[in-house]
XYZ file of C-alpha atoms in Angstrom:
745
model
C 0.077 -0.156 0.194
C 1.659 3.452 -1.111
C 0.635 6.395 0.498
C -2.175 8.428 -0.835
C -1.598 10.361 -3.735
C -3.021 13.519 -1.888
C 0.021 13.755 0.199
C 2.318 13.291 -2.765
C 1.112 15.610 -4.619
C 1.754 18.591 -2.306
C 5.405 17.660 -1.878
C 8.047 20.216 -2.680
C 10.751 17.921 -2.779
C 13.476 17.330 -5.633
C 12.144 16.155 -8.174
C 8.615 15.830 -7.387
C 5.425 16.732 -9.512
C 2.401 18.384 -8.984
C -0.265 18.308 -11.355
C -1.989 20.846 -13.306
C -6.077 21.200 -12.514
C -6.804 20.943 -16.156
C -4.600 17.059 -16.471
C -2.013 17.921 -18.044
C 1.943 17.727 -18.640
C 3.107 17.965 -14.530
C 5.194 20.896 -13.741
C 7.317 21.726 -10.841
C 7.074 23.938 -7.694
C 8.811 27.394 -8.242
C 12.737 27.134 -8.896
C 14.713 30.280 -7.748
C 17.141 32.028 -10.470
C 20.119 30.788 -9.424
C 19.737 27.104 -7.823
C 17.158 24.466 -9.407
C 15.714 23.887 -6.318
C 12.701 25.029 -5.733
C 12.003 26.973 -2.760
C 9.318 28.394 -0.774
C 9.734 32.908 -2.005
C 8.303 32.663 2.110
C 9.058 31.011 4.774
C 6.176 31.027 6.566
C 4.102 28.254 5.669
C 2.739 28.763 1.326
C -0.416 28.097 1.938
C -1.018 27.530 -1.994
C 1.684 24.533 -0.982
C -0.515 23.441 1.833
C -3.721 22.935 1.826
C -6.098 24.976 4.689
C -7.327 21.869 5.716
C -4.204 20.705 7.327
C -3.506 23.721 8.814
C -6.653 23.882 10.309
C -6.508 20.553 11.257
C -3.291 21.110 12.790
C -4.389 24.157 14.765
C -7.493 22.663 16.216
C -5.981 19.437 17.709
C -3.360 21.227 19.050
C -5.129 24.513 20.949
C -8.148 22.032 22.061
C -5.391 20.133 24.145
C -3.967 23.214 25.121
C -7.434 24.246 25.663
C -8.407 21.237 27.768
C -7.017 22.317 31.159
C -6.751 25.617 31.992
C -9.700 25.807 34.258
C -7.745 23.511 36.689
C -5.306 23.265 38.963
C -7.246 24.884 41.995
C -9.140 27.227 39.475
C -10.687 30.399 40.443
C -7.148 30.006 42.348
C -3.822 29.939 41.121
C -0.950 28.409 43.683
C 1.722 27.610 41.243
C 3.797 30.288 42.453
C 5.456 31.400 39.297
C 2.199 31.937 37.716
C 0.884 33.861 40.625
C 3.671 36.248 40.255
C 3.891 36.371 35.988
C 0.132 37.580 36.738
C 0.985 40.055 39.312
C 4.386 41.521 37.876
C 1.704 41.801 34.318
C -0.949 43.616 36.549
C 1.598 45.697 38.561
C 2.793 47.897 34.998
C -0.151 50.221 36.551
C -1.484 51.098 39.741
C -4.466 53.223 41.056
C -2.281 55.679 42.952
C 0.968 55.570 40.597
C -0.907 55.439 37.252
C 1.693 53.543 34.274
C 4.758 52.298 34.822
C 6.357 50.152 32.333
C 9.249 49.536 33.968
C 9.077 45.641 35.659
C 11.978 46.631 38.101
C 12.651 42.397 38.372
C 14.644 41.528 35.516
C 15.165 37.918 36.377
C 12.687 37.536 32.716
C 12.493 40.378 30.209
C 9.792 41.776 30.125
C 7.822 41.246 27.044
C 5.581 38.355 28.406
C 4.857 41.294 30.244
C 3.324 43.310 28.667
C 1.624 40.537 26.744
C -0.141 39.995 29.290
C -0.959 43.659 30.625
C -2.368 44.413 26.757
C -4.139 41.226 27.068
C -5.632 42.515 30.808
C -6.445 46.149 29.582
C -8.515 44.614 26.653
C -10.434 42.577 29.613
C -10.845 45.988 31.481
C -12.013 47.482 28.617
C -14.671 45.149 28.152
C -15.925 44.657 31.781
C -16.343 48.477 32.019
C -17.929 49.503 28.975
C -19.459 46.720 27.249
C -20.596 44.012 31.007
C -19.666 47.192 33.408
C -18.206 45.098 36.014
C -15.918 47.641 36.460
C -16.693 51.190 37.675
C -13.309 52.281 37.542
C -9.888 51.550 37.377
C -9.244 51.524 41.004
C -12.349 49.199 40.816
C -10.691 46.852 38.541
C -7.203 46.694 40.491
C -9.071 46.169 43.673
C -10.878 43.611 42.221
C -7.156 41.298 41.686
C -5.599 42.901 44.188
C -8.475 40.920 46.888
C -7.485 37.618 44.943
C -10.461 38.000 42.886
C -8.072 36.684 39.338
C -9.716 33.392 38.061
C -10.299 35.328 34.614
C -6.920 36.418 34.680
C -5.284 33.117 35.034
C -7.825 32.218 31.934
C -6.907 35.054 30.120
C -3.218 34.292 30.593
C -3.776 30.570 30.110
C -5.503 30.870 26.851
C -3.376 33.220 25.542
C -0.455 30.572 26.289
C -2.742 27.591 24.191
C -2.869 30.212 21.341
C 0.650 30.554 20.823
C 1.270 26.858 21.480
C -1.125 25.826 18.293
C 0.147 28.449 16.163
C 3.658 27.032 17.170
C 2.119 23.511 16.028
C 0.943 25.706 12.847
C 4.403 27.003 12.346
C 5.749 24.091 12.496
C 4.290 22.800 9.546
C 5.902 24.884 7.038
C 9.182 24.177 8.074
C 8.808 20.473 7.772
C 7.074 20.929 4.749
C 10.110 23.346 3.590
C 12.458 20.607 4.790
C 11.315 17.635 3.399
C 7.789 17.645 2.496
C 4.379 17.936 3.123
C 4.442 14.658 5.356
C 7.305 15.334 7.256
C 5.779 18.822 8.238
C 2.557 17.500 8.744
C 3.583 14.256 11.569
C 5.337 16.719 12.869
C 2.920 19.458 14.091
C 1.111 16.830 14.971
C 3.434 15.232 17.482
C 4.158 18.521 18.823
C 0.457 18.852 19.002
C 0.545 15.980 21.174
C 3.534 16.128 23.140
C 2.767 16.628 26.928
C 5.121 18.852 27.494
C 4.027 21.102 25.163
C 0.392 21.279 26.031
C 0.603 20.993 29.757
C 3.022 24.356 30.203
C 0.422 26.096 27.060
C -1.896 25.855 30.437
C -0.372 27.767 32.658
C 0.778 31.082 32.738
C 4.415 30.788 32.199
C 6.891 32.353 28.741
C 8.454 29.247 27.813
C 5.385 28.856 25.270
C 5.490 31.566 23.562
C 9.714 32.500 23.516
C 9.357 28.773 21.756
C 7.096 30.466 18.826
C 9.991 33.120 18.574
C 12.325 30.433 18.488
C 11.072 28.704 16.099
C 9.974 31.213 13.651
C 14.494 32.472 13.561
C 14.287 29.263 12.707
C 12.152 29.324 9.640
C 13.975 32.333 8.788
C 17.830 30.591 9.169
C 16.647 27.295 7.537
C 15.828 29.296 4.424
C 19.142 31.147 4.810
C 20.951 27.295 5.093
C 19.508 26.668 2.503
C 20.891 29.680 -0.151
C 17.918 31.838 -0.267
C 20.589 34.748 1.816
C 18.979 37.244 1.084
C 18.056 40.895 3.695
C 14.319 39.013 4.094
C 15.601 36.061 5.686
C 18.403 37.885 7.966
C 16.469 40.576 9.401
C 13.535 37.853 9.608
C 15.990 35.823 11.622
C 17.330 38.452 13.824
C 14.345 40.291 14.502
C 12.629 37.025 16.637
C 15.443 35.380 18.177
C 15.412 39.750 19.610
C 11.919 38.869 20.486
C 12.710 35.491 21.727
C 15.316 36.888 23.675
C 12.699 39.527 24.796
C 10.490 36.956 26.094
C 12.944 34.686 28.061
C 17.231 34.751 27.711
C 17.125 31.338 26.445
C 16.203 31.695 22.496
C 19.409 34.212 22.365
C 20.708 30.706 21.460
C 19.888 30.496 18.235
C 22.607 33.162 17.686
C 24.757 30.102 17.099
C 22.103 28.628 14.773
C 22.331 31.822 12.559
C 26.088 31.854 12.223
C 25.804 28.474 11.559
C 23.179 28.964 8.762
C 25.145 32.505 7.505
C 28.848 30.377 7.106
C 26.597 27.477 5.113
C 25.423 29.760 2.675
C 28.699 31.869 2.176
C 30.529 28.403 1.747
C 27.955 27.379 -1.260
C 29.103 31.072 -3.097
C 32.412 32.239 -1.631
C 32.075 35.153 -3.531
C 28.603 36.457 -1.771
C 31.060 36.698 1.704
C 31.741 40.676 1.454
C 27.277 40.798 1.135
C 26.936 37.784 3.755
C 29.221 39.952 5.967
C 27.251 43.260 6.234
C 23.234 41.176 6.252
C 24.933 39.186 9.317
C 25.422 42.668 10.943
C 22.109 43.654 9.970
C 20.916 40.560 11.562
C 22.380 41.891 14.327
C 21.003 45.506 13.967
C 17.584 43.753 13.957
C 18.162 41.391 17.200
C 19.119 44.981 19.361
C 16.092 47.051 18.000
C 14.146 44.084 19.177
C 14.857 43.010 21.789
C 15.230 46.926 22.959
C 11.735 46.739 21.387
C 10.321 43.774 23.396
C 12.015 44.321 26.661
C 13.731 48.398 26.613
C 13.999 48.811 30.922
C 16.737 45.655 30.385
C 19.095 48.465 28.165
C 18.019 51.166 30.312
C 17.937 50.418 34.274
C 21.179 49.418 35.192
C 19.806 47.226 37.577
C 19.648 44.214 35.174
C 23.557 44.646 34.705
C 24.616 44.638 37.908
C 22.094 41.743 39.167
C 20.947 39.553 36.120
C 24.042 39.582 33.319
C 27.003 40.158 35.298
C 26.129 36.919 37.763
C 24.956 35.086 34.738
C 27.837 35.838 32.816
C 30.019 34.686 35.963
C 28.264 31.606 36.972
C 28.456 30.566 33.012
C 32.791 31.493 33.240
C 32.912 29.633 36.209
C 31.126 26.299 35.039
C 33.019 26.095 32.181
C 36.405 26.839 33.533
C 36.988 30.173 32.348
C 36.007 32.729 35.367
C 37.886 33.892 38.787
C 36.131 32.062 41.733
C 34.095 28.439 42.094
C 30.944 27.199 41.426
C 29.006 26.299 45.044
C 30.293 23.451 46.319
C 26.502 21.524 46.409
C 26.545 22.423 42.592
C 27.036 19.088 40.927
C 29.042 18.682 37.672
C 28.077 20.201 34.461
C 27.921 16.561 33.145
C 25.742 15.714 35.769
C 23.841 18.946 35.215
C 23.260 17.345 31.427
C 21.973 13.923 32.247
C 19.856 15.105 34.821
C 18.221 17.670 32.134
C 18.290 14.511 29.815
C 16.579 12.231 31.537
C 13.877 14.822 32.665
C 13.395 15.944 28.724
C 13.011 11.974 28.382
C 10.344 12.135 31.215
C 6.636 11.414 30.742
C 5.489 14.905 31.119
C 7.991 16.546 28.525
C 8.778 14.356 25.201
C 8.442 11.368 26.818
C 10.541 8.146 26.255
C 9.162 6.997 22.975
C 9.364 10.227 21.159
C 12.887 10.922 22.540
C 14.237 7.744 21.321
C 12.454 8.467 17.739
C 14.175 12.368 17.706
C 17.262 10.516 18.255
C 16.838 7.775 15.290
C 15.693 10.647 13.258
C 18.486 12.873 13.870
C 21.121 10.540 12.646
C 18.842 9.544 9.484
C 18.418 13.481 8.869
C 22.373 13.504 9.477
C 23.058 11.037 7.375
C 21.310 12.429 4.051
C 22.877 14.318 1.939
C 19.018 16.310 1.015
C 18.266 17.129 4.364
C 21.424 17.186 6.381
C 21.830 21.167 6.410
C 17.905 21.529 8.224
C 19.136 18.722 10.423
C 22.793 20.278 11.162
C 20.868 23.760 11.814
C 18.213 21.966 14.430
C 21.171 19.668 15.866
C 22.585 22.645 16.512
C 20.386 24.389 17.767
C 19.103 21.842 20.126
C 22.648 21.383 21.403
C 23.755 25.121 22.478
C 20.415 25.467 24.086
C 20.605 22.164 26.305
C 24.079 23.694 27.208
C 22.697 27.177 28.238
C 19.568 25.910 29.891
C 21.588 23.597 32.151
C 25.700 25.382 32.372
C 23.984 29.597 32.386
C 21.119 27.914 35.075
C 22.053 28.974 38.302
C 19.486 26.359 39.654
C 18.185 23.324 37.676
C 16.965 22.708 34.725
C 13.307 22.413 34.969
C 10.586 21.019 32.604
C 9.161 24.118 31.836
C 13.162 25.030 29.838
C 13.305 22.181 28.151
C 10.026 23.101 26.237
C 11.768 25.095 23.624
C 13.859 21.996 22.897
C 10.296 20.151 21.699
C 9.777 21.601 18.280
C 13.153 20.152 17.055
C 12.416 16.792 18.354
C 9.448 16.414 16.360
C 10.976 17.428 13.413
C 13.617 14.601 13.810
C 10.889 11.959 14.886
C 8.760 12.670 12.040
C 11.872 12.490 9.778
C 12.391 9.031 11.146
C 8.789 7.958 11.156
C 8.768 9.469 6.691
C 11.832 7.214 6.219
C 10.569 4.471 7.205
C 7.537 4.787 5.478
C 9.595 5.660 2.425
C 10.947 1.623 2.852
C 10.408 -0.343 -0.301
C 10.257 -3.621 1.657
C 6.468 -3.591 3.433
C 7.215 -5.952 6.151
C 10.310 -3.703 6.923
C 8.210 -0.459 7.094
C 4.811 -2.057 8.379
C 7.558 -3.704 11.311
C 8.991 -0.635 12.154
C 5.558 1.594 12.141
C 4.098 -0.461 14.099
C 7.106 -0.437 16.501
C 8.061 3.086 15.888
C 4.116 4.491 16.292
C 2.466 2.577 18.675
C 3.612 3.559 21.642
C 3.710 7.541 20.789
C -0.030 8.134 20.808
C -0.197 5.651 23.384
C 2.009 7.465 26.428
C 1.197 10.694 25.401
C -3.193 10.067 25.597
C -1.874 7.756 28.823
C -0.167 11.473 29.948
C -3.316 13.441 29.277
C -5.466 11.254 30.934
C -3.842 11.288 33.863
C -3.050 15.148 33.155
C -6.773 16.164 33.400
C -7.203 13.794 36.110
C -4.929 15.434 38.823
C -5.744 19.060 37.465
C -9.459 19.365 37.813
C -9.534 16.778 41.235
C -9.834 19.392 43.858
C -6.426 21.427 45.068
C -5.361 20.221 48.402
C -4.312 23.968 48.934
C -7.782 25.570 47.910
C -8.844 22.640 50.683
C -6.241 23.798 53.310
C -7.379 27.845 52.296
C -11.272 26.499 52.748
C -10.222 25.175 55.522
C -8.612 27.532 57.486
C -11.855 30.238 56.663
C -13.971 27.885 58.385
C -12.510 26.822 61.497
C -9.632 30.202 62.202
C -10.930 33.674 63.168
C -10.502 35.940 61.324
C -7.133 37.972 63.455
C -5.169 35.344 64.241
C -1.584 35.462 63.852
C -1.079 32.665 61.024
C 2.334 31.353 59.400
C 2.334 30.687 55.622
C 4.656 28.685 54.894
C 6.374 29.200 51.857
C 2.983 31.754 51.392
C 1.296 28.980 50.037
C -1.686 30.205 50.824
C -3.539 33.354 49.107
C -3.763 35.032 52.787
C -4.619 38.502 52.834
C -2.828 40.249 56.023
C -4.437 42.552 58.082
C -4.584 46.155 58.670
C -2.150 45.745 61.549
C 0.167 43.499 59.330
C 0.366 45.726 56.459
C 0.976 49.326 58.517
C 3.798 46.803 60.567
C 4.923 45.944 56.617
C 4.618 49.443 55.523
C 6.933 50.802 58.847
C 9.484 48.353 58.217
C 9.811 49.539 54.741
C 10.701 52.819 55.504
C 13.204 51.736 58.001
C 14.993 49.953 55.304
C 14.744 53.348 53.363
C 15.751 55.315 55.983
C 18.394 52.556 56.740
C 20.076 53.103 52.921
C 19.599 56.475 52.452
C 21.977 56.927 55.837
C 24.947 54.659 54.379
C 24.464 56.380 50.914
C 25.426 59.605 52.933
C 28.529 58.058 54.015
C 30.016 56.300 50.700
C 31.437 58.014 47.703
C 29.028 58.452 44.551
C 28.771 55.636 42.217
C 30.979 53.257 44.199
C 30.088 49.692 44.494
C 28.183 49.887 47.925
C 26.706 53.359 47.267
C 24.492 51.713 44.308
C 24.116 48.671 45.940
C 21.856 50.640 48.073
C 20.600 53.168 45.282
C 18.862 49.708 44.053
C 17.781 48.792 46.787
C 15.682 51.711 47.579
C 14.194 51.760 44.560
C 13.440 47.990 45.396
C 11.844 48.936 48.365
C 9.744 52.591 46.805
C 8.269 50.034 44.473
C 7.288 47.459 47.040
C 5.990 50.628 48.867
C 3.655 51.588 46.671
C 2.197 47.855 45.801
C 1.696 47.255 49.478
C 0.199 50.988 49.741
C -2.706 49.670 46.888
C -3.243 46.416 48.641
C -4.113 48.274 51.773
C -6.396 50.351 50.452
C -8.195 47.227 48.235
C -7.991 44.381 51.462
C -10.546 46.839 53.003
C -12.989 45.962 50.250
C -11.749 41.490 51.183
C -14.931 39.351 50.983
C -13.300 36.222 53.519
C -11.198 36.114 56.249
C -7.892 38.421 56.536
C -5.191 37.408 59.124
C -1.777 38.748 60.744
C 0.085 36.764 58.779
C 3.463 35.636 58.655
C 5.401 34.490 55.840
C 7.701 32.911 55.688
C 10.399 32.338 53.055
C 12.331 29.857 52.390
C 11.600 28.097 48.784
C 13.558 24.793 48.657
C 15.453 25.754 45.813
C 17.421 27.974 47.460
C 19.481 24.836 49.149
C 21.740 24.879 46.825
C 24.725 24.696 49.375
C 25.861 25.689 53.521
C 25.691 28.611 52.372
C 22.382 29.218 52.265
C 22.051 28.111 55.627
C 18.743 29.659 57.069
C 20.934 30.675 60.252
C 22.474 33.103 58.070
C 20.850 34.481 55.106
C 18.278 37.021 55.201
C 16.077 36.846 52.928
C 14.504 37.671 49.915
C 12.577 40.858 49.350
C 14.157 42.559 53.052
C 10.864 41.926 54.639
C 11.014 38.416 56.277
C 13.484 36.743 57.979
C 14.583 33.546 56.725
C 15.563 31.951 60.664
C 12.572 30.252 61.509
C 11.053 29.942 65.311
C 13.118 26.912 66.325
C 10.411 26.584 69.574
C 6.920 27.719 67.630
C 4.613 30.388 69.627
C 2.478 28.973 72.523
C 2.049 29.890 76.419
C 5.494 29.719 77.315
C 6.882 30.669 73.990
C 7.970 33.893 73.203
C 6.474 35.964 69.798
C 7.461 34.503 66.704
C 8.817 37.843 65.609
C 11.119 38.066 69.053
C 12.702 35.116 68.021
C 14.441 35.868 64.899
C 16.212 39.058 66.223
C 18.761 36.672 67.811
C 20.937 36.509 64.673
C 23.420 37.815 65.971
C 23.866 35.153 67.809
C 25.003 32.695 65.211
C 28.097 31.960 63.261
C 28.766 34.500 60.431
C 29.197 32.582 57.809
C 30.053 34.345 53.849
C 27.981 32.764 50.942
C 30.701 31.734 48.487
C 29.730 33.895 45.621
C 30.302 37.037 47.733
C 34.178 35.391 48.817
C 35.319 36.726 44.363
C 37.537 39.089 44.239
C 36.372 43.209 44.513
C 33.294 42.256 46.169
C 34.990 42.913 49.752
C 31.855 46.366 50.322
C 29.415 43.555 49.455
C 31.159 41.353 51.947
C 30.439 43.327 55.147
C 27.259 44.992 53.514
C 26.511 41.294 54.439
C 27.515 41.011 57.378
C 26.260 44.313 58.730
C 22.770 43.376 57.656
C 23.397 40.477 59.423
C 21.790 42.320 63.191
C 18.979 42.388 64.213
C 15.898 44.610 62.265
C 13.101 46.071 63.922
C 10.434 43.334 64.855
C 6.407 44.166 65.978
C 5.433 43.609 69.216
C 2.570 40.866 67.901
C 0.861 37.740 69.030
C 2.317 34.350 69.597
C 1.788 32.366 66.692
C -0.965 30.418 66.983
C -1.241 27.983 63.526
C 0.637 26.852 60.695
C 0.303 26.264 57.255
C 3.079 24.710 55.690
C 3.327 21.186 52.650
C 4.448 17.747 52.199
C 6.743 19.340 50.728
C 8.539 21.793 53.014
C 7.824 19.786 56.071
C 9.152 16.275 55.282
C 12.022 17.437 53.050
C 14.401 16.517 56.080
C 14.399 13.642 56.930
C 17.762 12.474 54.391
C 20.722 12.272 56.233
C 22.790 14.915 53.881
C 19.714 17.402 54.675
C 19.601 17.063 58.219
C 23.432 17.468 58.555
C 23.253 20.600 56.409
C 20.237 22.376 57.484
C 20.428 21.665 61.346
C 17.727 24.860 62.007
C 15.117 23.707 59.478
C 15.305 20.182 60.960
C 15.599 21.257 64.093
C 12.464 23.601 63.160
C 10.219 20.288 62.029
C 11.302 18.097 63.831
C 9.526 20.306 66.641
C 7.091 20.664 65.142
C 5.585 17.274 64.217
C 6.805 16.012 67.923
C 4.772 18.965 70.341
C 2.625 20.074 67.920
C -1.211 18.660 66.335
C -2.559 19.588 62.902
C -5.153 18.715 60.397
C -3.796 17.309 57.275
C -5.315 17.985 54.009
C -4.228 14.982 51.581
C -3.677 15.541 48.302
C -4.045 11.924 46.526
C -2.770 12.773 43.388
C -2.114 9.681 41.183
C 1.943 9.582 41.482
C 3.760 7.705 38.549
C 7.458 7.107 37.874
C 9.777 9.782 35.145
C 9.387 7.311 32.557
C 5.754 6.822 32.177
C 5.273 3.671 32.721
C 2.181 2.986 34.773
C 3.432 2.511 37.608
C 2.907 3.634 41.389
C 5.401 6.242 42.362
C 5.506 7.539 45.623
C 8.115 10.336 44.596
C 9.752 11.663 48.380
C 10.675 15.122 48.870
C 14.511 14.234 48.298
C 13.713 13.126 44.796
C 14.705 15.104 42.140
C 13.663 18.377 42.420
C 11.917 18.616 38.909
C 9.531 16.139 40.265
C 8.444 17.779 43.679
C 7.709 21.126 41.254
C 5.927 19.309 38.676
C 3.377 17.873 41.557
C 3.447 20.901 43.676
C 1.458 22.850 41.317
C -1.661 20.574 40.519
C -2.266 20.014 43.962
C -0.352 16.184 44.813
C 1.005 17.059 48.164
C -0.543 16.671 50.907
C -0.857 20.088 52.774
C -0.783 20.087 57.250
C -1.908 22.889 59.416
C -0.439 22.653 62.827
C -1.953 24.510 65.355
C 0.321 26.025 68.042
C -1.555 27.500 70.459
C -0.780 24.323 72.716
C 2.547 22.491 73.106
C 1.721 18.819 73.374
C 4.341 16.977 76.412
C 2.519 14.752 77.733
C 0.961 12.016 74.011
C 2.039 12.056 70.878
C 0.157 14.693 68.499
C -2.504 14.035 66.729
C -2.699 14.204 63.003
C -5.926 14.641 61.710
C -6.056 13.483 57.770
C -9.263 15.184 54.960
C -8.947 13.397 52.165
């Protein structure tokens, strides 16, 4: 049985003919004036050669799968910290009291992804005010958001990601068609459409899917350059999309290496075009810089980006590859271990699945061996290798599942080549046998992954159940310790006043230190940035305090314990020496929680001066003496608010069971003592997550990933509500019996 003629009719490979509608002689595709090989005049999908029905089919399948899960994960709330952060920062560009400020004041990620959501939320506000009359004013709109009425915001952001994810599949169809045939393009697009990682991360408000779209768009132009189309349109297009991708998330900058490879391939084919090629390459870099500036201008205008992100990241990358002064954190694994760990995550059931990973490796080998497909294969392989290197070597933490989404389109292309080559085999037995072996696991794994994923995300979220239990059983204004800020608790007025007073104290302290420092010195710039950050936070907390007056639920005297497990990189970040993340809360926990005979929680945190001084590894580098002095100076006591003893503590399994292994107990004695004391002397309510956990390979076997398993597994289950949550009653310390753990299923 041959492949249906309707597929072959639209193939554009060399020597492939297309019948005319009149039934006359076959006519070949459009030919280049300088080469005898056909090419598309547009790097995008050529609608004349790609039937619209296939474009529509790919888009509908991809968009439908991605929309299927956007109303899960605790909706209308969100308990995924990254998603909450992205939505909050997108809304924060406008404030009821200060107006519009497009400076994100935070450069861990560029701004274009936030600008996208800000525009979408602006359209939603206009519709809500002038069409359905839900909001009376911008302040009313902001009040709804600040009071955690954010269901519509999460839906809009998630649906936007689903749209860009589906559009990426359509774009991949065109790339595969131009690289091989319509069959390759269609297979690649459908494979990406059902790949679990690309589907799952299009269902949360993260920027990885949009960055992947920009990378694929840039690759479409780069592929045209590599095939001999060295024209300004392709160079400028590649530069623009690389710049826009960098403005969404920094990783697409790796495609600069692919652009250089395509340029050298083009010059090698036609050496006489080298002078013109240098001009075109320069125009590509200029377009990239301009696009990056338009997409995220404050990365260029605000020196904070260079001081706090770019410079430390380049230093970290240099240390990882051995070309910089200083040492990598002692707990950081070698580069080859990080790469192996990233590859394992890439092959897991929640990213690419093991069958697709194996098939893509086979396809890469087949494409490299095929002279006709070798240029595109080299460019795609360059993209994969450079991206994988940067995602591991330049990452301060580790490579997580969402970081690897950008690799999935290239893997889908290689997998499509493998399937296409198997189908073209002349031997029927080999064709059908290998097709059955390679194809049957592919729908099996994604279908099973999607079914398990949807079952998990639409099950009642354990964090939401914990929030509802607090609202029903804990009186308003009770002092609640929010471990890791896992629940969206609104502080009461007294707590807001304390926060604002603390911010004012920190600002005044930095101003006093600036007066005695030389203007322009490292310490002076440090305090200048610190003041700007606190002033930005003050505006936010003032708005939240005003909006909280209209909050319809109970408010508490909330104490946030910021100790994300991601920070556990080494002894230098031991909680006994680390001051905190935003300067408002200290990481040092109360070793003995509040109770009738215990002092207030906040008072216990002031005793840091008695702790042994420890210097983080990054401050031991030459030239950072002022930062070392500043670090030790800020270890001393901060102002505290006289408050009630802590009455309740809410924490998740990822925290209270995180210190059971020997190496964790040795490296983090403070947190070990804290959670041991909690579990030994206080009653609690445990809300059971109850989700199905599975092995990373995707095989349907039970797998209970403990907190000491690799971090990416813990992270994957945190935002789907798989972890149990405990609410500890700190009002009475138990000494005469074993504490009671009452489980709520």
